PDB file of C-alpha atoms in Angstrom:
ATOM      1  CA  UNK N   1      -0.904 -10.949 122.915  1.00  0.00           C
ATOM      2  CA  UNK N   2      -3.591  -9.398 120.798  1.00  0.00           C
ATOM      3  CA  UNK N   3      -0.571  -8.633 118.258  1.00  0.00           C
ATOM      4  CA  UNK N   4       0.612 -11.872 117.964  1.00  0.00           C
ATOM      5  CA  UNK N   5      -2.680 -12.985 117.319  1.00  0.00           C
ATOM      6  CA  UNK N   6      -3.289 -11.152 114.875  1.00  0.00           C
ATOM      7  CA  UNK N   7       0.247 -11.740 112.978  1.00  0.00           C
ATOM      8  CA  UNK N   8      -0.824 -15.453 113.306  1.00  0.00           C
ATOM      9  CA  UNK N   9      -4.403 -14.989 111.657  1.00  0.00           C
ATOM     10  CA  UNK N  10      -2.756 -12.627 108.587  1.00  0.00           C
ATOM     11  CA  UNK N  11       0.365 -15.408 108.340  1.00  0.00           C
ATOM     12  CA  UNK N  12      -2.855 -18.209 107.631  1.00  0.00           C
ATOM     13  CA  UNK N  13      -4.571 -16.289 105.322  1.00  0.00           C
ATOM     14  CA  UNK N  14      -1.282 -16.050 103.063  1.00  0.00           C
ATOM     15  CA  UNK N  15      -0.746 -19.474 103.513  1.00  0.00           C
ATOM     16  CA  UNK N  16      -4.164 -20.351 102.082  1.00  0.00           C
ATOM     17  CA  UNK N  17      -3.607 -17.482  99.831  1.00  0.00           C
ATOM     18  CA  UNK N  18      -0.299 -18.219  98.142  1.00  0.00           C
ATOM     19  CA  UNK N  19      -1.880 -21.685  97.308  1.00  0.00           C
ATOM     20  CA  UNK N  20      -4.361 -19.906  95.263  1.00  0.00           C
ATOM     21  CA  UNK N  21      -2.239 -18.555  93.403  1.00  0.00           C
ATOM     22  CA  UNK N  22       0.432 -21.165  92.660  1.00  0.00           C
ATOM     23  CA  UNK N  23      -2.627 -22.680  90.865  1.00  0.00           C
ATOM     24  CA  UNK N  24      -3.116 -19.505  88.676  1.00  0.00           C
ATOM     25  CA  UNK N  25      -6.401 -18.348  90.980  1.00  0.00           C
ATOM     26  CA  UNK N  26      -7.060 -14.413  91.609  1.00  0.00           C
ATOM     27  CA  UNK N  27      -9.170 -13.837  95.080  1.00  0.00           C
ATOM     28  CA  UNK N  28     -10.806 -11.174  96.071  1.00  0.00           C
ATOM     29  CA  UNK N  29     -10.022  -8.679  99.265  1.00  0.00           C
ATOM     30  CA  UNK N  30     -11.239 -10.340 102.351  1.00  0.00           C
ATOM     31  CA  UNK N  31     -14.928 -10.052 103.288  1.00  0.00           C
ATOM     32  CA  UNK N  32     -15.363  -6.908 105.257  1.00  0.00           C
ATOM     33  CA  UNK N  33     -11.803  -5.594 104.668  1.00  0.00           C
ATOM     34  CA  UNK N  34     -12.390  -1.984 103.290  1.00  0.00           C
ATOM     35  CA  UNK N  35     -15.891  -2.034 105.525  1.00  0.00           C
ATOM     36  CA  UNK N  36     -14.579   1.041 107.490  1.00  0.00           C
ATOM     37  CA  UNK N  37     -13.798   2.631 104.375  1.00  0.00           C
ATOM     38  CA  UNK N  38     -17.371   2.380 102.364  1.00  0.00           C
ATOM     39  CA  UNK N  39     -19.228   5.426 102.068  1.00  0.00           C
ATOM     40  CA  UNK N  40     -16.637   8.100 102.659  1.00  0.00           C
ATOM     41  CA  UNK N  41     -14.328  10.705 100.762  1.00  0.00           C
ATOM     42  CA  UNK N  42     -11.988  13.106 100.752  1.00  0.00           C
ATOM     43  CA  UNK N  43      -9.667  13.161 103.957  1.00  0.00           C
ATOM     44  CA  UNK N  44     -11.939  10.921 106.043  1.00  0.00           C
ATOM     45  CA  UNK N  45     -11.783   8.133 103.363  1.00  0.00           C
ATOM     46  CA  UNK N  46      -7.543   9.115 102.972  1.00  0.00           C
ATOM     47  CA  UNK N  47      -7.458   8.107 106.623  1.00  0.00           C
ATOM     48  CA  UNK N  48      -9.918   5.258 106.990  1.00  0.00           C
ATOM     49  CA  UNK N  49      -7.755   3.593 104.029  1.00  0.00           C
ATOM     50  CA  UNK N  50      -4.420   4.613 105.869  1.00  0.00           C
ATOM     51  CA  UNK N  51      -5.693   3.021 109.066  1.00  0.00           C
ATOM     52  CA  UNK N  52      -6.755  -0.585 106.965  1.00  0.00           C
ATOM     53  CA  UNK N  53      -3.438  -0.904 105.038  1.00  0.00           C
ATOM     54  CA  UNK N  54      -0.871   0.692 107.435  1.00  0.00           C
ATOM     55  CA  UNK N  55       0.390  -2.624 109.027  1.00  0.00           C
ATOM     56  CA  UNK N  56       2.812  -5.124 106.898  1.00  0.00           C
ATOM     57  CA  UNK N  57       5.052  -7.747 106.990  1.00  0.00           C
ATOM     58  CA  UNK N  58       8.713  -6.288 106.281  1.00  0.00           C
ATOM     59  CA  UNK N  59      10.708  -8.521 103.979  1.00  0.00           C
ATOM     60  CA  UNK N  60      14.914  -8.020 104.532  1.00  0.00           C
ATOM     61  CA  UNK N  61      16.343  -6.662 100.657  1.00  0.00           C
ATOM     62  CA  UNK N  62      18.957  -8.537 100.016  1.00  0.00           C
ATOM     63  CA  UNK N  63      19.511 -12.501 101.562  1.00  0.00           C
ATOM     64  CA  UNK N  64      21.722 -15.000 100.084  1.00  0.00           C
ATOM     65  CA  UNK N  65      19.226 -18.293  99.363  1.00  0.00           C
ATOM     66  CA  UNK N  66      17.465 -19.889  96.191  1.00  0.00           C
ATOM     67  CA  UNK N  67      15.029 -18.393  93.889  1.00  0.00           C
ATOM     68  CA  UNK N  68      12.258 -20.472  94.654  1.00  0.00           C
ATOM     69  CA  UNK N  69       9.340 -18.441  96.701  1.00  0.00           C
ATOM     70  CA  UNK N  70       7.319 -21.485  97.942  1.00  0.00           C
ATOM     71  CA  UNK N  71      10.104 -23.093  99.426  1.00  0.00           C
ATOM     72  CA  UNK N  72       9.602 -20.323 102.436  1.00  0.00           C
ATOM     73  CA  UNK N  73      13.635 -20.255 102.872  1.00  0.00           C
ATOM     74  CA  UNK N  74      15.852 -17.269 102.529  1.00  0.00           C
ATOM     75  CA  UNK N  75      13.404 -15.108 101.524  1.00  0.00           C
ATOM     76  CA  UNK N  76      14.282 -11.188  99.951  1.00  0.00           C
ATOM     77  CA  UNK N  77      12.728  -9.135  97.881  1.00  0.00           C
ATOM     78  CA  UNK N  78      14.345 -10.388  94.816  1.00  0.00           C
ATOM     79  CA  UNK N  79      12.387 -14.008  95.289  1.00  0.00           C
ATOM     80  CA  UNK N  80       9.144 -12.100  96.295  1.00  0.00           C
ATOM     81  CA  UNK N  81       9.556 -10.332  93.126  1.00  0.00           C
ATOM     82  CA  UNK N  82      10.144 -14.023  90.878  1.00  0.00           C
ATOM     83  CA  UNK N  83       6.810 -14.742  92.450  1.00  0.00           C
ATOM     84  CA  UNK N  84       4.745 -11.599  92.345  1.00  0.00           C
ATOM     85  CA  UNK N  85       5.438 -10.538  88.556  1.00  0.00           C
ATOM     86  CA  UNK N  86       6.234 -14.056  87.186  1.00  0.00           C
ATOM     87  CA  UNK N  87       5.521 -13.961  83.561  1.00  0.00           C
ATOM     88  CA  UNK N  88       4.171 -17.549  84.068  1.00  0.00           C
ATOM     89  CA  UNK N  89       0.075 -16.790  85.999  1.00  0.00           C
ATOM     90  CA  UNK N  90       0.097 -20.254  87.678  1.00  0.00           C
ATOM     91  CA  UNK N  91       3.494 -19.117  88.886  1.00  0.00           C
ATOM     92  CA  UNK N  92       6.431 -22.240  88.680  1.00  0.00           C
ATOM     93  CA  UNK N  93       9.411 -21.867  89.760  1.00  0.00           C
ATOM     94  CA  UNK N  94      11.013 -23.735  86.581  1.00  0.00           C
ATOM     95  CA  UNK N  95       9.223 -20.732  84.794  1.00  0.00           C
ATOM     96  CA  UNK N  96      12.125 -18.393  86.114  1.00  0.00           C
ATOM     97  CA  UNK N  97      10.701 -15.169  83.712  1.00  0.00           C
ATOM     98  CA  UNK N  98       9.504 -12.219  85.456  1.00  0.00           C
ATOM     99  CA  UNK N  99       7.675  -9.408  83.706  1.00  0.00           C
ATOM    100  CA  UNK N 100       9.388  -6.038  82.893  1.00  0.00           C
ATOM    101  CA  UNK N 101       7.098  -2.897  84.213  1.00  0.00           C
ATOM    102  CA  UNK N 102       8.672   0.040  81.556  1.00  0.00           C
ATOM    103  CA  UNK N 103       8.718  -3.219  78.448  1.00  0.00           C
ATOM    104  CA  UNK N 104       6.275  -5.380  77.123  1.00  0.00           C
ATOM    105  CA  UNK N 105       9.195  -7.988  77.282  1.00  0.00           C
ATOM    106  CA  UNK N 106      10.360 -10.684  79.872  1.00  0.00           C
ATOM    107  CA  UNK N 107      13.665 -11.199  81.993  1.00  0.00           C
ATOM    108  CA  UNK N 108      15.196 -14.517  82.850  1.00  0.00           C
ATOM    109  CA  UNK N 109      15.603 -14.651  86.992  1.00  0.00           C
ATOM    110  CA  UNK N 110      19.333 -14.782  86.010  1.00  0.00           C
ATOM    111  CA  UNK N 111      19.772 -11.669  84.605  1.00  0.00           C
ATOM    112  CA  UNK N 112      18.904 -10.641  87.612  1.00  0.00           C
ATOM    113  CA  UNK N 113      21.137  -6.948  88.613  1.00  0.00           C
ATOM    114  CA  UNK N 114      22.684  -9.082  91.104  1.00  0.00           C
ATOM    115  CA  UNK N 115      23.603 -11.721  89.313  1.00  0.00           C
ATOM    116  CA  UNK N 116      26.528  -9.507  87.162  1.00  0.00           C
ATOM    117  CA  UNK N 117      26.312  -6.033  85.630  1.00  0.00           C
ATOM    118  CA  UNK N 118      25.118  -5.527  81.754  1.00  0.00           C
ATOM    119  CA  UNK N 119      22.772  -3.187  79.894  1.00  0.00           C
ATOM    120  CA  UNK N 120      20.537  -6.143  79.617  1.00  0.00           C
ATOM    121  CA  UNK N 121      19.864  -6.601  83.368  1.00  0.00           C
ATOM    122  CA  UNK N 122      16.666  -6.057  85.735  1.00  0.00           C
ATOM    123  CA  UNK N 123      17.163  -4.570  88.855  1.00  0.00           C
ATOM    124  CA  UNK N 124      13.983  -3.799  91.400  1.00  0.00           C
ATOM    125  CA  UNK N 125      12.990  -0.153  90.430  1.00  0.00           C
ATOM    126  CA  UNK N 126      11.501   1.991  93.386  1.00  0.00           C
ATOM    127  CA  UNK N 127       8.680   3.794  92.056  1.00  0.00           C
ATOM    128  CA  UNK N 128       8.308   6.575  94.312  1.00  0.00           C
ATOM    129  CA  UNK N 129      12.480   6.809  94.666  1.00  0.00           C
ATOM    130  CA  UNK N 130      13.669   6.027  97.603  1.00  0.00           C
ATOM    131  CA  UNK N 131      16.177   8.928  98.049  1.00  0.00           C
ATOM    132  CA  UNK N 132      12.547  10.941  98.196  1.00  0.00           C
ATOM    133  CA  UNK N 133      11.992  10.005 101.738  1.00  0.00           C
ATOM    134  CA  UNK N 134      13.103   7.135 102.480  1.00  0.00           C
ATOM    135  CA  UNK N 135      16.858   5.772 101.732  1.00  0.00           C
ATOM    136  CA  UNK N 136      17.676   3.385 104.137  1.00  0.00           C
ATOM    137  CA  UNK N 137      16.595  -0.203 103.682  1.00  0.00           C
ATOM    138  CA  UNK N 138      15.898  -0.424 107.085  1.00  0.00           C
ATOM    139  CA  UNK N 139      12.525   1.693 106.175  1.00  0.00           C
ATOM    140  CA  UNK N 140       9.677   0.304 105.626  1.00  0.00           C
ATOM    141  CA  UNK N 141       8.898   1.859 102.632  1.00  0.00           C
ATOM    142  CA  UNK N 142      12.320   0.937 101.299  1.00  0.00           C
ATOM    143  CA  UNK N 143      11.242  -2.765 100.740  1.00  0.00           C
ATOM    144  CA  UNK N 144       7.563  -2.586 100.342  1.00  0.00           C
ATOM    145  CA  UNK N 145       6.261  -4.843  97.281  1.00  0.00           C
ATOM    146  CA  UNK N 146       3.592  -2.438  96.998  1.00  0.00           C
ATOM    147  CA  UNK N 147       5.670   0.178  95.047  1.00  0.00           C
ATOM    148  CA  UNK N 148       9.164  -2.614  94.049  1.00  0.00           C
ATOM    149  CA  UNK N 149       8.895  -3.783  90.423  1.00  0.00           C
ATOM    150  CA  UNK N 150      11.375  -5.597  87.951  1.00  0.00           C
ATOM    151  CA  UNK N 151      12.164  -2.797  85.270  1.00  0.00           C
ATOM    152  CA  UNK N 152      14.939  -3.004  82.488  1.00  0.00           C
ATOM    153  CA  UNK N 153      18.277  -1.226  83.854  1.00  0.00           C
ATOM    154  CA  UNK N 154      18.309   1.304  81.094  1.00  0.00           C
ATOM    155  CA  UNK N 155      15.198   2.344  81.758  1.00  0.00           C
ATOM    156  CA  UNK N 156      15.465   2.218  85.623  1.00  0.00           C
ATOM    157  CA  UNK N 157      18.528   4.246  85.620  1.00  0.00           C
ATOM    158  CA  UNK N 158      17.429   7.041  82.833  1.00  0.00           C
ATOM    159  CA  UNK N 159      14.402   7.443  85.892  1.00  0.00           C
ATOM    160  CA  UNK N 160      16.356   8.251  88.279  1.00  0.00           C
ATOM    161  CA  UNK N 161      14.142  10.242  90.769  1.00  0.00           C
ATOM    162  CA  UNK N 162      12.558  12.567  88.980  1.00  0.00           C
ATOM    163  CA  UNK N 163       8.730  13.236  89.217  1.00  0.00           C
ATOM    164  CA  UNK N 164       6.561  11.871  86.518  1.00  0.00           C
ATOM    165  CA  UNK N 165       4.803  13.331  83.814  1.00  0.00           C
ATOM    166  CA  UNK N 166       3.770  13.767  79.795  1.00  0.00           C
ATOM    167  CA  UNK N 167       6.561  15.010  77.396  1.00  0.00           C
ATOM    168  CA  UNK N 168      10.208  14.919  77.127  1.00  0.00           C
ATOM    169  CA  UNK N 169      12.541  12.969  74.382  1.00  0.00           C
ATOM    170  CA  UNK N 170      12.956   9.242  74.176  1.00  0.00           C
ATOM    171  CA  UNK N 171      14.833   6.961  76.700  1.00  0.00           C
ATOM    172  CA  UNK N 172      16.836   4.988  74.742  1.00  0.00           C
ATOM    173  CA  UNK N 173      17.089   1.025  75.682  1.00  0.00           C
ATOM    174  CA  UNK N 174      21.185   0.018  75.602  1.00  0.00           C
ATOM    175  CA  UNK N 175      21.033  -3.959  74.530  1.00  0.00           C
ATOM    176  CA  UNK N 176      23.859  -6.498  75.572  1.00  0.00           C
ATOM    177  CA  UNK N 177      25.365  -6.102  71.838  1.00  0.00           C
ATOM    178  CA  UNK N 178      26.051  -1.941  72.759  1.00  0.00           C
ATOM    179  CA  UNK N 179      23.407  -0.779  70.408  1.00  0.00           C
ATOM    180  CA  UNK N 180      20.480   1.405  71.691  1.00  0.00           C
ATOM    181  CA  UNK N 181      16.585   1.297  70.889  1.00  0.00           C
ATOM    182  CA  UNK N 182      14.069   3.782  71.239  1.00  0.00           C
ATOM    183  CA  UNK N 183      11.513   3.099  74.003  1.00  0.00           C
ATOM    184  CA  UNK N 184       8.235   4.929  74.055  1.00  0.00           C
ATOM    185  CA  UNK N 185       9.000   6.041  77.767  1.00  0.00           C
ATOM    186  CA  UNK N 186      10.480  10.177  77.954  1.00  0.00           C
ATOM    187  CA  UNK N 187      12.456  12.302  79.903  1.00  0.00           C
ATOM    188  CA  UNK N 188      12.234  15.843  80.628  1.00  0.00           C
ATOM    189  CA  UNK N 189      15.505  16.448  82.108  1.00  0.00           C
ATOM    190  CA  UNK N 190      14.871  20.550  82.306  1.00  0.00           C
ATOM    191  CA  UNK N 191      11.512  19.785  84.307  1.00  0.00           C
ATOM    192  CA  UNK N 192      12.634  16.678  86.205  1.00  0.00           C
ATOM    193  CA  UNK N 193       9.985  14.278  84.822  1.00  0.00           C
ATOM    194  CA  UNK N 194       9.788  11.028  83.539  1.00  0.00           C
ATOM    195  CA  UNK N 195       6.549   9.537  81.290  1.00  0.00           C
ATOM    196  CA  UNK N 196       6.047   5.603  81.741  1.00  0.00           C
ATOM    197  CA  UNK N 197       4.824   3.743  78.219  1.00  0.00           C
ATOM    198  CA  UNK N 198       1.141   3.695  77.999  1.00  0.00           C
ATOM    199  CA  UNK N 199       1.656  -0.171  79.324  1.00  0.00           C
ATOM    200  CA  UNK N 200       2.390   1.116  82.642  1.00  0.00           C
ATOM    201  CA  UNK N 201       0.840   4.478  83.092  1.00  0.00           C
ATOM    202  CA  UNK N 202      -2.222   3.716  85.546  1.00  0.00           C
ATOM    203  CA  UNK N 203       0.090   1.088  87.375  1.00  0.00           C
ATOM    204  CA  UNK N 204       3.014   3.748  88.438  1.00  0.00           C
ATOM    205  CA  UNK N 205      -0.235   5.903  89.328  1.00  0.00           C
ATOM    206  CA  UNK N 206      -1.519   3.575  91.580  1.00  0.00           C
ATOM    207  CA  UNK N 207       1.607   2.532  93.167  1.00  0.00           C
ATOM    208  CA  UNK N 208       1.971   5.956  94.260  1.00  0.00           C
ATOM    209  CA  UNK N 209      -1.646   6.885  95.194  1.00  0.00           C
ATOM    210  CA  UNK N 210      -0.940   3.845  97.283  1.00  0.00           C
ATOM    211  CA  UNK N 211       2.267   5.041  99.043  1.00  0.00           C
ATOM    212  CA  UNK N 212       0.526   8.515  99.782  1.00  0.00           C
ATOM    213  CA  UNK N 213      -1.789   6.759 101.835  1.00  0.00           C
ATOM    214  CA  UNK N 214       0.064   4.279 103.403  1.00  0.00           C
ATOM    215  CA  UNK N 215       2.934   6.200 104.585  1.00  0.00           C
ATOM    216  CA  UNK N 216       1.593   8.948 106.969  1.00  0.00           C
ATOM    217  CA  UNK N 217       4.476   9.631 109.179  1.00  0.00           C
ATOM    218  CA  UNK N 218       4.126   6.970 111.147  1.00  0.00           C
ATOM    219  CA  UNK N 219       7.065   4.963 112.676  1.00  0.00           C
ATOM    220  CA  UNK N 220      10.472   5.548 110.683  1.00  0.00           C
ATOM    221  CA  UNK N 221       8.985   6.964 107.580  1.00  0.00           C
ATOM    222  CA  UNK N 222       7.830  10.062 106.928  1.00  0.00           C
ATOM    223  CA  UNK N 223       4.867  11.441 105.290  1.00  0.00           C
ATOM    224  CA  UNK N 224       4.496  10.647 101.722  1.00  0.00           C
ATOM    225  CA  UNK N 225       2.407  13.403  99.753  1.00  0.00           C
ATOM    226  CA  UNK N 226       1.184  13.787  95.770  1.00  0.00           C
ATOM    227  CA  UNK N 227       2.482  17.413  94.848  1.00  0.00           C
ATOM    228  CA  UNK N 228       1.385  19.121  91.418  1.00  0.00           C
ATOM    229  CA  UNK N 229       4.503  19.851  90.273  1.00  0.00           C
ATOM    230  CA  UNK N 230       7.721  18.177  89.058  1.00  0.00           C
ATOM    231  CA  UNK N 231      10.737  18.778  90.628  1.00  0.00           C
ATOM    232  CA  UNK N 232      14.522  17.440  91.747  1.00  0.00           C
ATOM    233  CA  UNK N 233      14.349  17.445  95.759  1.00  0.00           C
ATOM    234  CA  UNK N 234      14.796  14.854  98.560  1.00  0.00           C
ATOM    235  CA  UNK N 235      11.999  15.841 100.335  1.00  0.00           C
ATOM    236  CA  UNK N 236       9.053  13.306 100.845  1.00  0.00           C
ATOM    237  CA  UNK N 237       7.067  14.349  98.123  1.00  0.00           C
ATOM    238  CA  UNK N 238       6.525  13.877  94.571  1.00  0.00           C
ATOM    239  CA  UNK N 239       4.360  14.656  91.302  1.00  0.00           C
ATOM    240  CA  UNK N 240       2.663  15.001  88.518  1.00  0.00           C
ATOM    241  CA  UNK N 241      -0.438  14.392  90.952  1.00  0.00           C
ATOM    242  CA  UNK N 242      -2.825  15.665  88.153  1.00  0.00           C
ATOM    243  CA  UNK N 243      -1.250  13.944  85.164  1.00  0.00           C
ATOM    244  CA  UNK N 244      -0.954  10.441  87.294  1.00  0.00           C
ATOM    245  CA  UNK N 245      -4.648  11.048  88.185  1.00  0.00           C
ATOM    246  CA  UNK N 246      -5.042  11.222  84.525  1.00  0.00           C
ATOM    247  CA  UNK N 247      -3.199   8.076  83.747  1.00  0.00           C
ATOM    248  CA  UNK N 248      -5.197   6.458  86.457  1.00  0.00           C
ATOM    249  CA  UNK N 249      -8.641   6.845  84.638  1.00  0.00           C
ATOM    250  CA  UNK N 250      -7.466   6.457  81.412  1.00  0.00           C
ATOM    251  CA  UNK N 251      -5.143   3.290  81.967  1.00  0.00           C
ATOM    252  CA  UNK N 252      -7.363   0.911  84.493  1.00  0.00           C
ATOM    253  CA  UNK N 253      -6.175  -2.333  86.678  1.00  0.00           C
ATOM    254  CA  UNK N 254      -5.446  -5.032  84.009  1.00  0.00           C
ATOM    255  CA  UNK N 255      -5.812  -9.135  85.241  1.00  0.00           C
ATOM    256  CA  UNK N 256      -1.878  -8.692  85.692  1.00  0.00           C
ATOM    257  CA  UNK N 257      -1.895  -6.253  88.677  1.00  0.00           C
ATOM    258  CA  UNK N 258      -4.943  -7.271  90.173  1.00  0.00           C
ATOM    259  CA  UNK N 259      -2.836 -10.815  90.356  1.00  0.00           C
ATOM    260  CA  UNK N 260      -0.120  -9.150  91.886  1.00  0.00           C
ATOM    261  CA  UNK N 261      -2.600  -7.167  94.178  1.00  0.00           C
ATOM    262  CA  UNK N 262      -3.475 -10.592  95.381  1.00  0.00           C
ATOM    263  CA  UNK N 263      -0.272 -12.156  95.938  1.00  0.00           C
ATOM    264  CA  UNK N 264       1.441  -9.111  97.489  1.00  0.00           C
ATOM    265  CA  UNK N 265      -1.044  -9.035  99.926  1.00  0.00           C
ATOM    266  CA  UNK N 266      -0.455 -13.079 100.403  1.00  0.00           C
ATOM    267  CA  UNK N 267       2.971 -11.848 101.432  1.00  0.00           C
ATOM    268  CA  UNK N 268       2.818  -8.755 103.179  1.00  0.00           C
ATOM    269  CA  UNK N 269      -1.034  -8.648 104.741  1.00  0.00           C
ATOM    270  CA  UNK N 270      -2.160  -5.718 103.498  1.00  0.00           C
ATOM    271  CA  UNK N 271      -3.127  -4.017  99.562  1.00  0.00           C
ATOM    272  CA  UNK N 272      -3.175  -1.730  97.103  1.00  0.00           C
ATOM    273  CA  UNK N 273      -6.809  -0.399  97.572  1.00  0.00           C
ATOM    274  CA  UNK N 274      -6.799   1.557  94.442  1.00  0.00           C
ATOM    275  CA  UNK N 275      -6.711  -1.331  91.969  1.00  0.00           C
ATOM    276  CA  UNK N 276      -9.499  -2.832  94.153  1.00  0.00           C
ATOM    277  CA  UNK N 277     -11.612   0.227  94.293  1.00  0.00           C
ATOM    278  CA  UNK N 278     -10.336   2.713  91.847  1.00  0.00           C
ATOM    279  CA  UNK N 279     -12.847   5.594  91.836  1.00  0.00           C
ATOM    280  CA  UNK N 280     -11.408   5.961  95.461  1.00  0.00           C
ATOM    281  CA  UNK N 281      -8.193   8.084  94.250  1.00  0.00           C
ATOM    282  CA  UNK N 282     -11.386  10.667  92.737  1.00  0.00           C
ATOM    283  CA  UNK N 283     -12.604  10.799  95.620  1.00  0.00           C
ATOM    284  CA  UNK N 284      -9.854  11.648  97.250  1.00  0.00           C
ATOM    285  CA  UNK N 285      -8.026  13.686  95.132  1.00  0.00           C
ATOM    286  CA  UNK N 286     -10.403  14.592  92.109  1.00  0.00           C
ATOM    287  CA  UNK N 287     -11.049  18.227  93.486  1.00  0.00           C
ATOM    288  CA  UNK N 288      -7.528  19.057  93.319  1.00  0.00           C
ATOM    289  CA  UNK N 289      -7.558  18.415  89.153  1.00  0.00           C
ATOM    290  CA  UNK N 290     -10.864  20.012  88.839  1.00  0.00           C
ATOM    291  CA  UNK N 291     -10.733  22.698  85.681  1.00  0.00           C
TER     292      UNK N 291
END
């Protein structure tokens, strides 16, 4: 009883929430919602952010339906994803651009991956790869909008699941005409890592100091940990920590994530606590990077 409850109470707030932000409004977290995590560090303040975000609403992948998130039909991750990085802040449906993560460029809902294959597609990139833990869809962290973004195909595939971190040659962008461009994302191919443009940096950092922490082994999904190293492997872990630490101070929230903060957590109940609070991944991990 207490459950449903409490699914009712969280399905209200996004209600109220996702009106916000139709109108272009940013709100803060709830009053009192990281109250059990003020004041701590280290592991205790690992778990006491674990314990606050750990419960979500599961969206299905892949449903046949519009595109059209406020409608509240037929909804997937690939609407959630129209509506959480819509290029357009006081998200319209007619707007139908969504922003890239890996380009400073936008993508028309219909070239979508799943509307037709092309080098000029976006598909939903996985940023801590899902083969790395968890590869069936019927995993939680295999649909959560905490860590899904719209990313070019070139740039999605040349990731593959490799670790991330500085160095490597240029990806190269394949257009619709068969030509290529040079990004300013790399790949190491001998070390298994892959460096994000500047432009998205502290966001892939964040998304995965967020999946650390969320995923502790609880339920179907195993437990997600930061290693400081690069390397190809299926097991649940994954790395630079150091250099994403890095990226994370250097490269802070912009008005663009903290949006999407806000309107993830409208759909799923719970957030990304390190765009809300970022000195919390130094507190947590900091000692591991010390010189």
């Amino acid at each position: 009883m207490r459950d449903v409850a409490f699914k009712s109470i969280r399905i209200l707030i996004g209600v109220v929430l996702l009106g916000l932000f139709a109108g272009g409004l940013q709100a803060d977290p709830p009053s009192g919602y990281y109250e059990d995590a003020r004041g701590k560090s280290g592991a205790a303040l690992r778990e006491a952010l674990h314990a606050i975000i750990r419960d979500h609403e599961v969206l299905p992948y892949t449903r046949s339906g519009n595109d059209d998130w406020l409608d509240g039909e037929d909804r997937d991750v690939w609407e959630a994803l129209l509506y959480t990085d819509s290029a357009c802040p006081d998200y319209r449906p007619e707007c139908g651009l969504v922003q890239l993560l890996y380009l400073d460029d936008f993508r028309h809902l219909d070239m979508a991956y799943r509307g037709g294959r092309g080098p000029d597609k976006w598909s939903r990139e996985h940023i801590w790869p899902k083969s790395r833990g968890f590869p069936r869809q019927s995993q939680d962290g295999y649909t959560d909008l905490h860590h899904l973004r719209p990313a070019d195909r070139s740039l999605n595939g040349a990731h593959r699941n490799y670790g991330y971190d500085d160095g490597g040659e240029r990806v190269m962008d394949r257009l619709s005409d068969g030509s290529e461009v040079a990004t300013t994302a790399r790949l190491d191919r001998d070390r298994a890592s892959f460096e994000p443009p500047d432009r998205a940096k502290g966001q892939v950092a964040r998304m995965l100091f967020y999946m650390a922490v969320r995923y502790e082994g609880d339920g179907d999904m195993p437990d997600l940990e930061l290693v400081n190293r690069t390397e190809l492997t299926d097991e649940p872990r994954i790395g630079r920590l150091c250099t994403l630490l890095d990226w994370h101070n250097q490269y802070g929230p912009t008005d663009f994530e903290r949006r999407r903060n806000d309107r993830v957590h409208a759909i799923q109940g719970n957030r990304n606590p390190f765009i809300d609070e970022p000195g919390w991944a130094n507190l947590i991990w900091g000692q591991r990077c010390e010189a």
